[in-house]
PDB file of C-alpha atoms in Angstrom:
ATOM      1  CA  MET A  10     -20.320  48.181  13.899  1.00 41.00           C
ATOM      2  CA  GLN A  11     -21.625  44.769  15.994  1.00 42.00           C
ATOM      3  CA  ARG A  12     -24.975  45.072  13.458  1.00 42.00           C
ATOM      4  CA  THR A  13     -22.465  45.069  10.745  1.00 47.00           C
ATOM      5  CA  PHE A  14     -20.183  42.341  11.869  1.00 40.00           C
ATOM      6  CA  ARG A  15     -23.158  40.005  12.324  1.00 48.00           C
ATOM      7  CA  GLN A  16     -24.454  40.660   9.256  1.00 47.00           C
ATOM      8  CA  LEU A  17     -20.864  40.002   7.063  1.00 39.00           C
ATOM      9  CA  SER A  18     -20.746  37.258   8.743  1.00 51.00           C
ATOM     10  CA  ALA A  19     -24.101  35.653   8.296  1.00 46.00           C
ATOM     11  CA  ALA A  20     -23.377  36.343   4.531  1.00 42.00           C
ATOM     12  CA  ALA A  21     -20.070  34.755   4.507  1.00 43.00           C
ATOM     13  CA  LEU A  22     -21.909  31.794   5.783  1.00 43.00           C
ATOM     14  CA  LEU A  23     -24.007  31.766   3.321  1.00 41.00           C
ATOM     15  CA  ALA A  24     -21.515  32.108   0.130  1.00 40.00           C
ATOM     16  CA  LEU A  25     -19.949  29.410   1.859  1.00 40.00           C
ATOM     17  CA  SER A  26     -22.450  26.929   1.938  1.00 41.00           C
ATOM     18  CA  ILE A  27     -23.530  27.848  -2.145  1.00 39.00           C
ATOM     19  CA  THR A  28     -20.241  27.217  -2.689  1.00 44.00           C
ATOM     20  CA  SER A  29     -20.030  23.730  -0.817  1.00 46.00           C
ATOM     21  CA  VAL A  30     -23.773  22.553  -2.487  1.00 44.00           C
ATOM     22  CA  TRP A  31     -22.109  24.104  -5.864  1.00 44.00           C
ATOM     23  CA  ALA A  32     -19.287  21.995  -5.613  1.00 52.00           C
ATOM     24  CA  GLN A  33     -20.725  18.667  -3.553  1.00 59.00           C
ATOM     25  CA  GLY A  34     -23.180  18.693  -7.596  1.00 70.00           C
ATOM     26  CA  HIS A  35     -20.000  18.720  -9.657  1.00 84.00           C
ATOM     27  CA  GLU A  36     -18.354  15.834  -7.606  1.00 91.00           C
ATOM     28  CA  ALA A  37     -21.289  14.145  -8.044  1.00 92.00           C
ATOM     29  CA  THR A  38     -22.299  14.605 -11.658  1.00 93.00           C
ATOM     30  CA  ILE A  39     -18.180  14.625 -11.895  1.00 94.00           C
ATOM     31  CA  ARG A  40     -18.653  10.578 -10.725  1.00 93.00           C
ATOM     32  CA  LYS A  41     -21.343   9.471 -12.498  1.00 93.00           C
ATOM     33  CA  ASN A  42     -20.732  10.301 -16.071  1.00 93.00           C
ATOM     34  CA  LEU A  43     -17.649   8.792 -15.786  1.00 92.00           C
ATOM     35  CA  SER A  44     -18.552   6.162 -14.700  1.00 92.00           C
ATOM     36  CA  GLU A  45     -20.929   5.562 -16.872  1.00 94.00           C
ATOM     37  CA  ARG A  46     -18.357   6.682 -19.967  1.00 95.00           C
ATOM     38  CA  ILE A  47     -15.005   4.693 -18.529  1.00 93.00           C
ATOM     39  CA  PRO A  48     -16.208   1.955 -16.205  1.00 93.00           C
ATOM     40  CA  GLN A  49     -12.169   0.376 -16.125  1.00 94.00           C
ATOM     41  CA  ILE A  50     -11.226   3.657 -14.147  1.00 91.00           C
ATOM     42  CA  PRO A  51     -10.223   2.808 -10.731  1.00 92.00           C
ATOM     43  CA  LYS A  52     -12.346   4.462  -8.362  1.00 92.00           C
ATOM     44  CA  ILE A  53     -12.278   7.883  -7.763  1.00 93.00           C
ATOM     45  CA  GLU A  54     -11.419   8.574  -4.134  1.00 92.00           C
ATOM     46  CA  GLU A  55     -11.206  12.650  -4.486  1.00 92.00           C
ATOM     47  CA  ILE A  56     -12.312  15.440  -6.284  1.00 94.00           C
ATOM     48  CA  THR A  57     -10.981  18.625  -5.363  1.00 92.00           C
ATOM     49  CA  PRO A  58     -11.335  21.768  -7.078  1.00 93.00           C
ATOM     50  CA  THR A  59      -7.870  23.193  -8.555  1.00 93.00           C
ATOM     51  CA  PRO A  60      -6.908  26.945  -8.745  1.00 93.00           C
ATOM     52  CA  LEU A  61      -7.459  26.620 -12.600  1.00 91.00           C
ATOM     53  CA  ALA A  62     -11.829  28.106 -12.880  1.00 91.00           C
ATOM     54  CA  GLY A  63     -13.406  24.479 -14.248  1.00 92.00           C
ATOM     55  CA  ILE A  64     -11.374  22.370 -12.967  1.00 94.00           C
ATOM     56  CA  TYR A  65     -11.375  19.121 -11.071  1.00 95.00           C
ATOM     57  CA  GLU A  66      -8.556  17.560  -9.205  1.00 94.00           C
ATOM     58  CA  LEU A  67      -9.617  13.419  -9.581  1.00 95.00           C
ATOM     59  CA  ARG A  68      -7.589  11.447  -7.154  1.00 92.00           C
ATOM     60  CA  LEU A  69      -7.995   7.832  -8.138  1.00 91.00           C
ATOM     61  CA  SER A  70      -7.343   4.765  -5.800  1.00 86.00           C
ATOM     62  CA  THR A  71      -4.115   3.802  -7.983  1.00 83.00           C
ATOM     63  CA  ASN A  72      -2.863   7.653  -6.378  1.00 81.00           C
ATOM     64  CA  GLU A  73      -2.744   8.499  -9.774  1.00 89.00           C
ATOM     65  CA  ILE A  74      -4.018  11.896 -10.767  1.00 93.00           C
ATOM     66  CA  TYR A  75      -6.431  13.390 -13.206  1.00 95.00           C
ATOM     67  CA  TYR A  76      -8.660  16.464 -14.787  1.00 95.00           C
ATOM     68  CA  SER A  77     -12.122  17.101 -15.821  1.00 95.00           C
ATOM     69  CA  ASP A  78     -14.314  19.403 -16.020  1.00 94.00           C
ATOM     70  CA  ALA A  79     -16.957  19.558 -14.211  1.00 94.00           C
ATOM     71  CA  GLN A  80     -19.719  17.807 -15.801  1.00 94.00           C
ATOM     72  CA  GLY A  81     -17.103  14.655 -16.676  1.00 94.00           C
ATOM     73  CA  ASN A  82     -16.998  15.674 -20.237  1.00 95.00           C
ATOM     74  CA  PHE A  83     -13.216  16.282 -20.609  1.00 95.00           C
ATOM     75  CA  LEU A  84     -10.702  13.932 -18.957  1.00 94.00           C
ATOM     76  CA  ILE A  85      -6.931  15.090 -19.027  1.00 93.00           C
ATOM     77  CA  GLN A  86      -4.111  13.342 -17.910  1.00 93.00           C
ATOM     78  CA  GLY A  87      -0.854  15.386 -17.340  1.00 93.00           C
ATOM     79  CA  ASN A  88       0.820  17.879 -15.822  1.00 95.00           C
ATOM     80  CA  LEU A  89      -0.937  21.543 -14.214  1.00 94.00           C
ATOM     81  CA  ILE A  90       1.813  23.975 -13.944  1.00 94.00           C
ATOM     82  CA  ASP A  91       1.481  27.560 -12.182  1.00 93.00           C
ATOM     83  CA  THR A  92       3.802  30.008 -14.680  1.00 94.00           C
ATOM     84  CA  LYS A  93       3.693  32.739 -12.279  1.00 92.00           C
ATOM     85  CA  SER A  94       5.263  30.375  -9.557  1.00 92.00           C
ATOM     86  CA  LYS A  95       6.987  28.287 -11.609  1.00 92.00           C
ATOM     87  CA  ARG A  96       5.772  25.396  -9.583  1.00 93.00           C
ATOM     88  CA  ASN A  97       4.943  21.826 -10.575  1.00 93.00           C
ATOM     89  CA  LEU A  98       1.300  21.732  -8.860  1.00 92.00           C
ATOM     90  CA  THR A  99       0.423  17.814 -10.235  1.00 91.00           C
ATOM     91  CA  GLU A 100       4.130  16.484  -9.141  1.00 88.00           C
ATOM     92  CA  GLU A 101       3.789  18.886  -5.925  1.00 86.00           C
ATOM     93  CA  ARG A 102       0.248  16.634  -4.636  1.00 89.00           C
ATOM     94  CA  GLU A 103       1.604  13.538  -6.075  1.00 84.00           C
ATOM     95  CA  ALA A 104       5.153  13.471  -4.000  1.00 79.00           C
ATOM     96  CA  LYS A 105       2.672  14.590  -0.880  1.00 83.00           C
ATOM     97  CA  LEU A 106       0.259  11.499  -0.926  1.00 82.00           C
ATOM     98  CA  SER A 107       2.928   9.366  -1.929  1.00 79.00           C
ATOM     99  CA  ALA A 108       4.635  10.594   1.625  1.00 81.00           C
ATOM    100  CA  VAL A 109       5.140   7.551   3.655  1.00 87.00           C
ATOM    101  CA  ASP A 110       5.334   8.990   7.510  1.00 90.00           C
ATOM    102  CA  PHE A 111       8.939   7.963   8.598  1.00 93.00           C
ATOM    103  CA  ASN A 112       7.957   7.022  12.259  1.00 91.00           C
ATOM    104  CA  ALA A 113       5.195   4.409  10.443  1.00 89.00           C
ATOM    105  CA  LEU A 114       8.326   2.367   9.396  1.00 95.00           C
ATOM    106  CA  PRO A 115       8.562  -0.841  10.896  1.00 95.00           C
ATOM    107  CA  LEU A 116      12.518  -0.723  11.741  1.00 97.00           C
ATOM    108  CA  LYS A 117      12.363  -3.711  13.499  1.00 97.00           C
ATOM    109  CA  ASP A 118      12.360  -5.714  10.005  1.00 98.00           C
ATOM    110  CA  ALA A 119      14.817  -3.619   8.589  1.00 98.00           C
ATOM    111  CA  ILE A 120      18.685  -4.148   8.515  1.00 98.00           C
ATOM    112  CA  THR A 121      20.442  -1.329  10.254  1.00 98.00           C
ATOM    113  CA  ILE A 122      23.395  -0.422   8.184  1.00 97.00           C
ATOM    114  CA  VAL A 123      25.835   2.820  10.168  1.00 97.00           C
ATOM    115  CA  HIS A 124      27.651   5.095   7.312  1.00 96.00           C
ATOM    116  CA  GLY A 125      29.971   8.255  10.147  1.00 96.00           C
ATOM    117  CA  ASN A 126      28.318   8.852  12.929  1.00 96.00           C
ATOM    118  CA  GLY A 127      24.722   8.192  11.554  1.00 96.00           C
ATOM    119  CA  LYS A 128      23.019  11.249  12.285  1.00 96.00           C
ATOM    120  CA  ARG A 129      20.857  11.702   9.324  1.00 97.00           C
ATOM    121  CA  LYS A 130      18.953   8.697   8.394  1.00 97.00           C
ATOM    122  CA  LEU A 131      16.934   6.900   5.617  1.00 97.00           C
ATOM    123  CA  ALA A 132      14.535   4.095   4.655  1.00 97.00           C
ATOM    124  CA  VAL A 133      15.217   1.965   1.238  1.00 98.00           C
ATOM    125  CA  PHE A 134      13.140  -0.788   0.057  1.00 97.00           C
ATOM    126  CA  GLU A 135      15.490  -3.230  -2.669  1.00 98.00           C
ATOM    127  CA  ASP A 136      15.650  -6.731  -4.426  1.00 98.00           C
ATOM    128  CA  PRO A 137      19.479  -8.349  -4.384  1.00 97.00           C
ATOM    129  CA  ASN A 138      18.717  -9.100  -7.720  1.00 97.00           C
ATOM    130  CA  CYS A 139      18.328  -5.743  -8.587  1.00 96.00           C
ATOM    131  CA  GLY A 140      20.941  -4.131 -10.725  1.00 96.00           C
ATOM    132  CA  TYR A 141      19.154  -0.088 -10.385  1.00 96.00           C
ATOM    133  CA  CYS A 142      20.081  -1.191  -6.558  1.00 97.00           C
ATOM    134  CA  LYS A 143      23.224  -2.312  -7.279  1.00 96.00           C
ATOM    135  CA  ARG A 144      23.794   1.228  -8.974  1.00 96.00           C
ATOM    136  CA  PHE A 145      22.265   3.122  -6.125  1.00 97.00           C
ATOM    137  CA  GLU A 146      24.213   0.821  -3.270  1.00 97.00           C
ATOM    138  CA  ARG A 147      27.774   2.473  -5.014  1.00 95.00           C
ATOM    139  CA  ASP A 148      26.601   5.789  -4.857  1.00 96.00           C
ATOM    140  CA  LEU A 149      25.198   4.862  -1.568  1.00 97.00           C
ATOM    141  CA  ALA A 150      28.370   3.945  -0.137  1.00 96.00           C
ATOM    142  CA  LYS A 151      30.160   7.742  -0.973  1.00 96.00           C
ATOM    143  CA  ILE A 152      27.365   9.975   1.453  1.00 97.00           C
ATOM    144  CA  ASP A 153      28.587   9.924   5.058  1.00 96.00           C
ATOM    145  CA  ASN A 154      27.078  10.113   8.731  1.00 97.00           C
ATOM    146  CA  VAL A 155      23.874   8.439   7.251  1.00 97.00           C
ATOM    147  CA  THR A 156      21.842   5.233   9.109  1.00 97.00           C
ATOM    148  CA  VAL A 157      20.661   3.375   6.113  1.00 98.00           C
ATOM    149  CA  TYR A 158      17.710   1.522   7.158  1.00 98.00           C
ATOM    150  CA  LEU A 159      17.775  -1.162   4.689  1.00 98.00           C
ATOM    151  CA  PHE A 160      14.321  -2.973   3.587  1.00 98.00           C
ATOM    152  CA  LEU A 161      14.446  -6.617   1.929  1.00 98.00           C
ATOM    153  CA  MET A 162      11.936  -6.141  -0.510  1.00 97.00           C
ATOM    154  CA  PRO A 163      12.469  -9.482  -2.783  1.00 97.00           C
ATOM    155  CA  VAL A 164      10.017  -8.938  -5.791  1.00 95.00           C
ATOM    156  CA  LEU A 165      12.129  -9.972  -8.731  1.00 95.00           C
ATOM    157  CA  GLY A 166      11.700 -14.212  -8.627  1.00 95.00           C
ATOM    158  CA  PRO A 167      12.167 -17.081  -6.096  1.00 95.00           C
ATOM    159  CA  GLY A 168      16.239 -16.065  -6.416  1.00 96.00           C
ATOM    160  CA  SER A 169      16.092 -12.746  -5.321  1.00 97.00           C
ATOM    161  CA  VAL A 170      13.756 -14.513  -2.316  1.00 97.00           C
ATOM    162  CA  GLU A 171      16.207 -16.852  -1.655  1.00 97.00           C
ATOM    163  CA  LYS A 172      19.143 -14.325  -2.139  1.00 97.00           C
ATOM    164  CA  SER A 173      17.396 -12.083   0.999  1.00 98.00           C
ATOM    165  CA  ARG A 174      16.610 -14.857   3.337  1.00 98.00           C
ATOM    166  CA  ASN A 175      20.802 -15.682   3.313  1.00 98.00           C
ATOM    167  CA  VAL A 176      21.234 -12.070   4.024  1.00 98.00           C
ATOM    168  CA  TRP A 177      18.671 -11.765   6.550  1.00 98.00           C
ATOM    169  CA  CYS A 178      20.063 -14.977   8.119  1.00 98.00           C
ATOM    170  CA  ALA A 179      23.844 -14.528   7.984  1.00 97.00           C
ATOM    171  CA  LYS A 180      25.287 -13.760  11.403  1.00 96.00           C
ATOM    172  CA  ASP A 181      25.625 -10.006  10.118  1.00 97.00           C
ATOM    173  CA  PRO A 182      23.311  -9.180   7.994  1.00 98.00           C
ATOM    174  CA  ALA A 183      24.830  -5.885   7.102  1.00 97.00           C
ATOM    175  CA  ALA A 184      27.945  -6.780   6.283  1.00 97.00           C
ATOM    176  CA  ALA A 185      26.687  -9.795   4.033  1.00 97.00           C
ATOM    177  CA  TRP A 186      24.202  -7.142   1.863  1.00 98.00           C
ATOM    178  CA  VAL A 187      27.386  -4.828   1.277  1.00 97.00           C
ATOM    179  CA  ASN A 188      29.594  -7.705  -0.065  1.00 97.00           C
ATOM    180  CA  LEU A 189      26.724  -8.768  -2.238  1.00 97.00           C
ATOM    181  CA  MET A 190      25.484  -5.468  -3.460  1.00 97.00           C
ATOM    182  CA  GLN A 191      28.908  -3.970  -3.532  1.00 94.00           C
ATOM    183  CA  LYS A 192      31.331  -6.421  -4.380  1.00 94.00           C
ATOM    184  CA  ASP A 193      29.250  -9.526  -5.734  1.00 94.00           C
ATOM    185  CA  MET A 194      30.076 -11.838  -3.159  1.00 95.00           C
ATOM    186  CA  ALA A 195      26.411 -13.829  -2.474  1.00 93.00           C
ATOM    187  CA  PRO A 196      26.407 -15.037   1.411  1.00 94.00           C
ATOM    188  CA  PRO A 197      26.205 -18.061   2.172  1.00 96.00           C
ATOM    189  CA  ALA A 198      22.887 -20.287   2.815  1.00 96.00           C
ATOM    190  CA  ALA A 199      21.644 -19.547   5.728  1.00 96.00           C
ATOM    191  CA  GLN A 200      17.922 -20.254   7.342  1.00 96.00           C
ATOM    192  CA  CYS A 201      16.112 -18.099  10.175  1.00 97.00           C
ATOM    193  CA  ASN A 202      12.992 -17.003  10.495  1.00 97.00           C
ATOM    194  CA  THR A 203      12.151 -14.745   7.231  1.00 97.00           C
ATOM    195  CA  ALA A 204       8.182 -13.373   8.768  1.00 98.00           C
ATOM    196  CA  ALA A 205       9.975  -9.663   8.445  1.00 98.00           C
ATOM    197  CA  ILE A 206      10.288 -10.225   4.634  1.00 98.00           C
ATOM    198  CA  ASP A 207       7.021 -11.798   4.023  1.00 97.00           C
ATOM    199  CA  ARG A 208       5.980  -8.205   6.326  1.00 97.00           C
ATOM    200  CA  ASN A 209       8.510  -5.648   4.116  1.00 97.00           C
ATOM    201  CA  LEU A 210       6.482  -7.434   0.988  1.00 97.00           C
ATOM    202  CA  ASP A 211       2.693  -6.169   3.078  1.00 95.00           C
ATOM    203  CA  PHE A 212       4.326  -3.162   3.429  1.00 94.00           C
ATOM    204  CA  GLY A 213       5.421  -2.237  -0.284  1.00 92.00           C
ATOM    205  CA  ARG A 214       1.523  -3.396  -1.127  1.00 90.00           C
ATOM    206  CA  LYS A 215       0.042  -1.455   1.225  1.00 87.00           C
ATOM    207  CA  TYR A 216       1.929   1.683   0.002  1.00 87.00           C
ATOM    208  CA  LYS A 217       2.028   1.143  -3.390  1.00 84.00           C
ATOM    209  CA  ILE A 218       5.842   0.860  -3.376  1.00 90.00           C
ATOM    210  CA  THR A 219       5.755  -1.183  -6.625  1.00 85.00           C
ATOM    211  CA  GLY A 220       9.603  -0.777  -7.604  1.00 90.00           C
ATOM    212  CA  THR A 221      13.578  -1.470  -6.042  1.00 96.00           C
ATOM    213  CA  PRO A 222      14.909   1.092  -5.158  1.00 97.00           C
ATOM    214  CA  THR A 223      12.670   2.814  -3.101  1.00 96.00           C
ATOM    215  CA  LEU A 224      13.744   5.399  -0.979  1.00 96.00           C
ATOM    216  CA  VAL A 225      12.169   7.203   1.891  1.00 95.00           C
ATOM    217  CA  ALA A 226      13.218  10.493   3.051  1.00 95.00           C
ATOM    218  CA  GLN A 227      13.273  11.512   7.115  1.00 94.00           C
ATOM    219  CA  ASP A 228      10.300  14.061   5.811  1.00 92.00           C
ATOM    220  CA  GLY A 229       8.243  11.076   4.511  1.00 91.00           C
ATOM    221  CA  THR A 230       9.197  12.604   0.487  1.00 91.00           C
ATOM    222  CA  ARG A 231       9.304   8.980  -1.439  1.00 91.00           C
ATOM    223  CA  VAL A 232      11.816   8.629  -4.030  1.00 92.00           C
ATOM    224  CA  PRO A 233      11.292   5.906  -6.519  1.00 90.00           C
ATOM    225  CA  GLY A 234      14.220   4.384  -9.048  1.00 92.00           C
ATOM    226  CA  ALA A 235      18.566   4.501  -8.192  1.00 95.00           C
ATOM    227  CA  ILE A 236      19.806   8.434  -7.521  1.00 96.00           C
ATOM    228  CA  ASN A 237      23.302   9.099  -7.802  1.00 96.00           C
ATOM    229  CA  SER A 238      25.582  10.432  -4.611  1.00 96.00           C
ATOM    230  CA  THR A 239      24.076  14.411  -5.339  1.00 97.00           C
ATOM    231  CA  GLN A 240      20.829  13.322  -5.489  1.00 97.00           C
ATOM    232  CA  ILE A 241      21.210  11.467  -1.965  1.00 97.00           C
ATOM    233  CA  GLU A 242      23.042  14.152  -0.314  1.00 96.00           C
ATOM    234  CA  LYS A 243      20.335  16.455  -1.136  1.00 95.00           C
ATOM    235  CA  LEU A 244      17.536  14.730  -0.112  1.00 95.00           C
ATOM    236  CA  LEU A 245      18.876  13.627   3.181  1.00 96.00           C
ATOM    237  CA  ALA A 246      19.914  17.728   3.415  1.00 94.00           C
ATOM    238  CA  ASP A 247      16.200  18.923   2.374  1.00 91.00           C
ATOM    239  CA  ALA A 248      14.443  16.232   4.618  1.00 90.00           C
ATOM    240  CA  THR A 249      16.464  17.753   7.414  1.00 86.00           C
ATOM    241  CA  LYS A 250      15.642  21.512   6.747  1.00 80.00           C
TER     242      LYS A 250
END
């Protein structure tokens, strides 16, 4: 029995080695052919097999997902869906890639707004001149028992920079933000150290946060765009399961 086990182990290791060499060969071929044929394609960070035989997932430096055959002769853009389990494998992969470790968020650079007991947590990146952000804020106001960490991210021009500074430097930044976004009450001009806002912009560039609002739930799930109160509740519930 011991000899049989050793023989099986050796066979398994040999098969694994052959598979690894085979996969590496395809990866090199895909990289070579695509870089030569489509030189403008962003850098390919990772190539992995998919459940679909002969098709490989390509993760680009932009975190976009493409698919290719083993020779790089065909490049596929779109969703890969497992019809048996009814799962969108592309969406699941993109969600995983875009996730942000909540513990890595620089909360000292955020404005803290507490609703109710504040037990649940949500981080939001917003621009004060963003119309979608104002719509989102009206829905967020309906949510109870959550601590919101607001990261000012003025990406819509000089006016956004000015309003963000005035909010951040206000005596009560949380109240100034709520009044601005929900009541259109602009905060008075104020001056202070705004290095935190610059760090927020750097953080956004690092994590490719390109639009506002962008939400980050406690489990790291990132949601771009304005979602309604029902969707916010679901996001918070899913994050604490």
